[in-house]
């Protein structure tokens, strides 16, 4: 008996509560699916489902075994991911993506942490926006990456979500620069310097929506991403830009100040992501190193909202 395939059938039926839907999900006919489940029950000597002509209900024994089955399937996927990397000759290379706004201290800490966790693996880092990372995941050209939410995470597994509260970078001679923290509504009249929308369109739109809800609708949006370029725009045209404390205070500037936003309405949310079923040892080492680097070199902290997280068609974020 192929235990993994039989467990896949068991888990599919348990999650769908319907043999027909489970068969469609697995891309197989219903009779072979039913046969596999019955054989698994015989091998384990337990009844996994109560069946009637109208419904399928998982038994108490099935409920107890379901987490173990899922764990075995996850471990199987990890094993096959490692096999594929070895077979393809990529066992000594990990292709990873990082967003452009990650500070140098965080990159250095990530590299050190990864090297401490694994040996004999070359880490090939690429500076990529979330959109570019998602495209490379789809093309199988990237093994792991640090993405920003909200974005479409279909087909990906995620590490812990970390939050970095955003403040505002503004000219030192602006009247509101004297405040210890700035409400969004106080930015009325200032243009906004923001990253290009193509890099993370859902995040871009979500950020502007939250600004509007907070009473700030910028007269114009100027696009920039590099730290020096953004600072130059803020200084020369009297605009403002959002940024986390660690990124904004790395390079002191006599003409600019950073202030927290009142109520912390805006934040960058990061998590490490990788294709589902490809979370082998080196990928998880990168995830652990990146999470640790963010928490120790920035103000990042675990995101623990009081409201549930919902998956939207093109985004995943806290509602």
Short mmCIF file of C-alpha atoms in Angstrom, two decimals:
data_model
loop_
_atom_site.label_atom_id
_atom_site.label_comp_id
_atom_site.label_asym_id
_atom_site.label_seq_id
_atom_site.Cartn_x
_atom_site.Cartn_y
_atom_site.Cartn_z
CA UNK A 1 0.00 0.00 0.00
CA UNK A 2 1.27 3.49 -0.89
CA UNK A 3 0.69 5.11 2.50
CA UNK A 4 1.23 8.69 1.30
CA UNK A 5 -1.35 8.42 -1.50
CA UNK A 6 -3.85 6.80 0.83
CA UNK A 7 -3.29 9.52 3.42
CA UNK A 8 -3.82 12.17 0.73
CA UNK A 9 -7.21 10.60 0.03
CA UNK A 10 -8.09 10.51 3.72
CA UNK A 11 -7.16 14.17 4.25
CA UNK A 12 -9.01 15.31 1.12
CA UNK A 13 -12.23 13.56 2.16
CA UNK A 14 -11.88 14.86 5.72
CA UNK A 15 -11.48 18.45 4.49
CA UNK A 16 -14.18 18.29 1.83
CA UNK A 17 -16.67 16.11 3.77
CA UNK A 18 -17.65 14.73 0.38
CA UNK A 19 -16.13 11.93 -1.73
CA UNK A 20 -17.08 13.58 -5.02
CA UNK A 21 -15.46 16.93 -4.18
CA UNK A 22 -12.40 15.16 -2.76
CA UNK A 23 -12.03 13.11 -5.95
CA UNK A 24 -12.27 16.24 -8.10
CA UNK A 25 -9.68 17.95 -5.91
CA UNK A 26 -7.27 15.03 -6.32
CA UNK A 27 -7.98 14.67 -10.04
CA UNK A 28 -9.22 11.09 -9.80
CA UNK A 29 -12.46 9.15 -10.09
CA UNK A 30 -14.59 8.63 -7.02
CA UNK A 31 -14.60 4.78 -6.90
CA UNK A 32 -10.76 4.47 -6.61
CA UNK A 33 -10.82 7.18 -3.94
CA UNK A 34 -13.43 5.27 -1.90
CA UNK A 35 -11.41 2.08 -2.31
CA UNK A 36 -8.24 3.72 -1.01
CA UNK A 37 -10.01 5.12 2.03
CA UNK A 38 -11.55 1.72 2.81
CA UNK A 39 -8.18 0.00 2.43
CA UNK A 40 -6.59 2.55 4.76
CA UNK A 41 -9.31 1.84 7.31
CA UNK A 42 -8.59 -1.89 7.02
CA UNK A 43 -4.84 -1.40 7.39
CA UNK A 44 -5.26 0.86 10.44
CA UNK A 45 -8.13 -1.23 11.82
CA UNK A 46 -10.18 1.93 12.60
CA UNK A 47 -13.21 3.51 10.96
CA UNK A 48 -12.29 6.96 9.70
CA UNK A 49 -15.70 8.05 8.36
CA UNK A 50 -19.36 7.39 9.00
CA UNK A 51 -21.08 7.15 5.63
CA UNK A 52 -24.72 7.51 4.69
CA UNK A 53 -26.37 7.99 1.31
CA UNK A 54 -26.43 11.75 1.93
CA UNK A 55 -23.33 12.67 3.86
CA UNK A 56 -19.87 11.70 5.06
CA UNK A 57 -18.89 12.46 8.64
CA UNK A 58 -15.42 12.01 10.07
CA UNK A 59 -15.30 9.80 13.16
CA UNK A 60 -13.60 10.60 16.46
CA UNK A 61 -10.74 8.30 15.45
CA UNK A 62 -10.46 10.14 12.15
CA UNK A 63 -10.30 13.50 13.92
CA UNK A 64 -7.51 12.24 16.16
CA UNK A 65 -5.51 10.89 13.22
CA UNK A 66 -6.04 13.86 10.90
CA UNK A 67 -3.26 16.10 12.35
CA UNK A 68 -0.80 13.20 12.19
CA UNK A 69 -1.74 12.53 8.57
CA UNK A 70 -1.23 16.16 7.65
CA UNK A 71 2.17 16.16 9.36
CA UNK A 72 3.27 13.06 7.44
CA UNK A 73 2.16 14.64 4.16
CA UNK A 74 4.06 17.85 4.97
CA UNK A 75 7.21 15.87 5.74
CA UNK A 76 6.79 13.94 2.52
CA UNK A 77 6.58 17.19 0.55
CA UNK A 78 9.73 18.46 2.26
CA UNK A 79 11.56 15.23 1.40
CA UNK A 80 10.58 15.43 -2.26
CA UNK A 81 11.59 19.11 -2.40
CA UNK A 82 15.06 18.13 -1.20
CA UNK A 83 15.19 15.28 -3.73
CA UNK A 84 14.26 17.65 -6.57
CA UNK A 85 16.99 20.10 -5.56
CA UNK A 86 19.59 17.33 -5.44
CA UNK A 87 18.41 15.80 -8.72
CA UNK A 88 18.48 19.19 -10.46
CA UNK A 89 21.97 19.92 -9.23
CA UNK A 90 20.89 22.86 -7.10
CA UNK A 91 21.49 21.36 -3.65
CA UNK A 92 24.35 23.79 -2.97
CA UNK A 93 22.51 26.91 -4.19
CA UNK A 94 19.57 28.75 -2.65
CA UNK A 95 18.03 31.56 -4.72
CA UNK A 96 16.46 34.13 -2.42
CA UNK A 97 14.70 37.47 -2.92
CA UNK A 98 14.74 40.54 -0.68
CA UNK A 99 12.75 43.77 -1.15
CA UNK A 100 14.76 46.87 -2.09
CA UNK A 101 14.05 48.77 1.14
CA UNK A 102 15.71 46.25 3.47
CA UNK A 103 18.55 47.99 5.34
CA UNK A 104 22.17 46.87 5.08
CA UNK A 105 22.31 45.87 8.77
CA UNK A 106 19.41 43.49 8.22
CA UNK A 107 21.00 41.97 5.11
CA UNK A 108 24.28 41.44 6.97
CA UNK A 109 22.51 39.84 9.94
CA UNK A 110 20.53 37.58 7.61
CA UNK A 111 23.66 36.38 5.82
CA UNK A 112 25.46 35.70 9.10
CA UNK A 113 22.45 33.90 10.53
CA UNK A 114 22.02 31.73 7.45
CA UNK A 115 25.70 30.74 7.42
CA UNK A 116 25.46 29.81 11.10
CA UNK A 117 22.48 27.53 10.39
CA UNK A 118 23.72 25.69 7.29
CA UNK A 119 27.06 24.96 5.69
CA UNK A 120 28.07 24.22 2.13
CA UNK A 121 25.13 26.13 0.62
CA UNK A 122 25.62 29.24 -1.49
CA UNK A 123 22.99 31.91 -0.84
CA UNK A 124 22.27 33.84 -4.04
CA UNK A 125 20.46 37.05 -3.05
CA UNK A 126 18.38 39.09 -5.49
CA UNK A 127 16.94 42.55 -4.84
CA UNK A 128 13.32 42.10 -5.97
CA UNK A 129 9.98 43.73 -5.34
CA UNK A 130 7.13 41.57 -4.08
CA UNK A 131 5.62 41.48 -7.59
CA UNK A 132 8.92 40.31 -9.07
CA UNK A 133 9.30 37.64 -6.40
CA UNK A 134 5.81 36.29 -7.05
CA UNK A 135 6.56 36.14 -10.78
CA UNK A 136 9.80 34.26 -10.17
CA UNK A 137 8.08 31.82 -7.84
CA UNK A 138 5.59 31.09 -10.61
CA UNK A 139 8.44 30.59 -13.10
CA UNK A 140 10.38 28.36 -10.65
CA UNK A 141 13.27 30.83 -10.72
CA UNK A 142 13.23 31.60 -6.98
CA UNK A 143 13.40 29.28 -3.98
CA UNK A 144 12.47 31.63 -1.15
CA UNK A 145 11.88 35.33 -0.57
CA UNK A 146 10.87 38.04 1.88
CA UNK A 147 7.58 39.50 0.68
CA UNK A 148 5.36 42.36 1.81
CA UNK A 149 1.66 41.96 2.56
CA UNK A 150 -0.95 42.33 1.27
CA UNK A 151 -0.28 40.27 -1.85
CA UNK A 152 -1.56 37.13 -3.52
CA UNK A 153 -0.06 34.20 -1.60
CA UNK A 154 -1.79 31.44 -3.57
CA UNK A 155 0.48 28.39 -3.78
CA UNK A 156 2.92 29.70 -1.17
CA UNK A 157 3.79 28.76 2.38
CA UNK A 158 4.56 31.58 4.81
CA UNK A 159 6.75 32.12 7.82
CA UNK A 160 5.64 34.35 10.72
CA UNK A 161 4.21 37.74 9.74
CA UNK A 162 6.23 40.62 11.22
CA UNK A 163 5.00 44.20 11.54
CA UNK A 164 7.06 47.41 11.28
CA UNK A 165 5.03 50.48 12.19
CA UNK A 166 5.45 53.36 9.76
CA UNK A 167 6.19 56.96 10.59
CA UNK A 168 6.53 59.95 8.30
CA UNK A 169 9.67 61.59 6.94
CA UNK A 170 9.12 65.32 6.45
CA UNK A 171 11.02 68.62 6.10
CA UNK A 172 12.40 69.85 9.41
CA UNK A 173 10.96 73.33 8.80
CA UNK A 174 7.41 72.00 8.34
CA UNK A 175 5.07 73.17 11.07
CA UNK A 176 4.01 69.66 12.03
CA UNK A 177 7.66 68.63 12.53
CA UNK A 178 7.46 70.06 16.06
CA UNK A 179 4.89 67.44 17.10
CA UNK A 180 6.03 64.25 18.86
CA UNK A 181 3.66 62.22 16.68
CA UNK A 182 1.70 63.19 13.58
CA UNK A 183 -1.92 62.31 12.71
CA UNK A 184 -2.46 61.32 9.09
CA UNK A 185 -4.91 64.20 8.68
CA UNK A 186 -2.12 66.68 9.55
CA UNK A 187 -0.33 65.73 6.31
CA UNK A 188 -3.04 67.42 4.21
CA UNK A 189 -1.47 69.55 1.51
CA UNK A 190 1.77 67.58 1.30
CA UNK A 191 2.60 65.50 -1.76
CA UNK A 192 3.49 61.87 -1.00
CA UNK A 193 6.61 60.04 -2.16
CA UNK A 194 5.69 56.38 -2.60
CA UNK A 195 7.24 53.31 -4.18
CA UNK A 196 6.14 52.55 -7.79
CA UNK A 197 2.79 50.77 -7.83
CA UNK A 198 4.02 48.00 -10.12
CA UNK A 199 6.28 46.72 -7.33
CA UNK A 200 3.39 45.83 -5.00
CA UNK A 201 0.04 47.00 -6.42
CA UNK A 202 -2.21 45.63 -3.67
CA UNK A 203 -0.02 47.11 -0.94
CA UNK A 204 0.11 50.43 -2.82
CA UNK A 205 -3.69 50.64 -3.09
CA UNK A 206 -4.21 49.48 0.49
CA UNK A 207 -1.82 52.15 1.78
CA UNK A 208 -3.63 54.95 -0.05
CA UNK A 209 -6.99 53.63 1.14
CA UNK A 210 -5.81 53.75 4.76
CA UNK A 211 -4.48 57.28 4.22
CA UNK A 212 -7.85 58.41 2.89
CA UNK A 213 -9.64 56.84 5.84
CA UNK A 214 -7.28 58.72 8.13
CA UNK A 215 -8.06 62.06 6.46
CA UNK A 216 -5.03 62.35 4.18
CA UNK A 217 -5.42 62.48 0.41
CA UNK A 218 -2.14 63.68 -1.14
CA UNK A 219 -2.50 66.32 -3.89
CA UNK A 220 0.11 64.41 -5.93
CA UNK A 221 2.08 61.19 -5.66
CA UNK A 222 5.75 61.17 -6.63
CA UNK A 223 7.35 57.78 -7.14
CA UNK A 224 10.72 56.85 -5.72
CA UNK A 225 12.33 53.86 -4.03
CA UNK A 226 16.01 54.41 -3.30
CA UNK A 227 16.61 56.03 0.10
CA UNK A 228 18.72 58.90 -1.28
CA UNK A 229 16.24 59.62 -4.07
CA UNK A 230 13.29 59.67 -1.68
CA UNK A 231 15.12 62.00 0.73
CA UNK A 232 16.00 64.30 -2.14
CA UNK A 233 12.34 64.56 -3.19
CA UNK A 234 11.16 65.22 0.36
CA UNK A 235 13.81 67.90 0.79
CA UNK A 236 13.39 69.63 -2.56
CA UNK A 237 9.63 69.61 -3.19
CA UNK A 238 8.29 69.73 0.36
CA UNK A 239 6.73 66.27 0.16
CA UNK A 240 6.50 63.55 2.80
CA UNK A 241 7.32 59.85 2.73
CA UNK A 242 6.41 56.92 4.93
CA UNK A 243 9.06 54.71 6.43
CA UNK A 244 9.87 52.55 9.42
CA UNK A 245 11.96 54.09 12.19
CA UNK A 246 15.01 51.94 11.52
CA UNK A 247 15.10 52.77 7.80
CA UNK A 248 14.45 56.49 8.29
CA UNK A 249 17.06 57.06 10.99
CA UNK A 250 19.92 55.07 9.43
CA UNK A 251 21.26 58.20 7.71
CA UNK A 252 20.76 61.35 9.83
CA UNK A 253 19.79 64.40 7.78
CA UNK A 254 19.86 67.97 9.13
CA UNK A 255 17.01 69.02 6.81
CA UNK A 256 14.62 66.12 7.52
CA UNK A 257 12.94 64.59 10.56
CA UNK A 258 11.08 61.34 11.18
CA UNK A 259 7.98 61.30 13.35
CA UNK A 260 5.73 58.38 14.35
CA UNK A 261 2.15 58.42 13.10
CA UNK A 262 -0.51 58.87 15.78
CA UNK A 263 -2.25 55.56 16.47
CA UNK A 264 0.18 53.60 14.24
CA UNK A 265 -2.35 53.29 11.36
CA UNK A 266 0.21 52.19 8.75
CA UNK A 267 2.75 49.38 8.79
CA UNK A 268 4.96 47.25 6.61
CA UNK A 269 4.12 43.58 7.06
CA UNK A 270 6.73 41.06 6.00
CA UNK A 271 6.98 37.30 5.95
CA UNK A 272 9.26 34.80 4.31
CA UNK A 273 7.52 32.85 1.54
CA UNK A 274 8.34 29.79 -0.54
CA UNK A 275 6.47 27.55 -3.00
CA UNK A 276 4.16 25.10 -1.26
CA UNK A 277 5.83 21.74 -0.71
CA UNK A 278 9.35 23.11 -1.25
CA UNK A 279 10.18 23.98 2.35
CA UNK A 280 13.34 21.93 2.74
CA UNK A 281 16.04 22.42 5.37
CA UNK A 282 17.85 25.26 3.58
CA UNK A 283 14.63 27.16 2.88
CA UNK A 284 13.60 26.95 6.51
CA UNK A 285 17.08 28.01 7.60
CA UNK A 286 16.69 31.13 5.46
CA UNK A 287 13.23 31.76 6.92
CA UNK A 288 14.56 31.50 10.47
CA UNK A 289 17.57 33.71 9.68
CA UNK A 290 15.46 36.39 7.96
CA UNK A 291 12.88 36.46 10.75
CA UNK A 292 15.60 36.73 13.40
CA UNK A 293 17.44 39.45 11.44
CA UNK A 294 14.30 41.57 11.09
CA UNK A 295 13.45 41.25 14.78
CA UNK A 296 16.98 42.12 15.99
CA UNK A 297 17.96 44.90 13.55
CA UNK A 298 14.63 46.66 13.08
CA UNK A 299 11.55 47.47 15.12
CA UNK A 300 9.75 44.44 13.65
CA UNK A 301 7.52 42.43 15.95
CA UNK A 302 5.07 39.55 15.49
CA UNK A 303 1.78 40.74 14.04
CA UNK A 304 -0.95 39.79 16.49
CA UNK A 305 -4.14 41.61 15.49
CA UNK A 306 -7.37 41.17 17.40
CA UNK A 307 -9.34 40.52 14.21
CA UNK A 308 -9.04 37.43 12.01
CA UNK A 309 -7.09 37.34 8.77
CA UNK A 310 -9.12 36.82 5.59
CA UNK A 311 -7.87 35.81 2.17
CA UNK A 312 -9.10 38.07 -0.58
CA UNK A 313 -8.83 37.14 -4.28
CA UNK A 314 -5.67 39.23 -4.76
CA UNK A 315 -4.52 39.96 -1.24
CA UNK A 316 -4.04 38.68 2.25
CA UNK A 317 -4.20 41.22 5.04
CA UNK A 318 -5.86 42.12 8.29
CA UNK A 319 -9.40 43.44 7.87
#
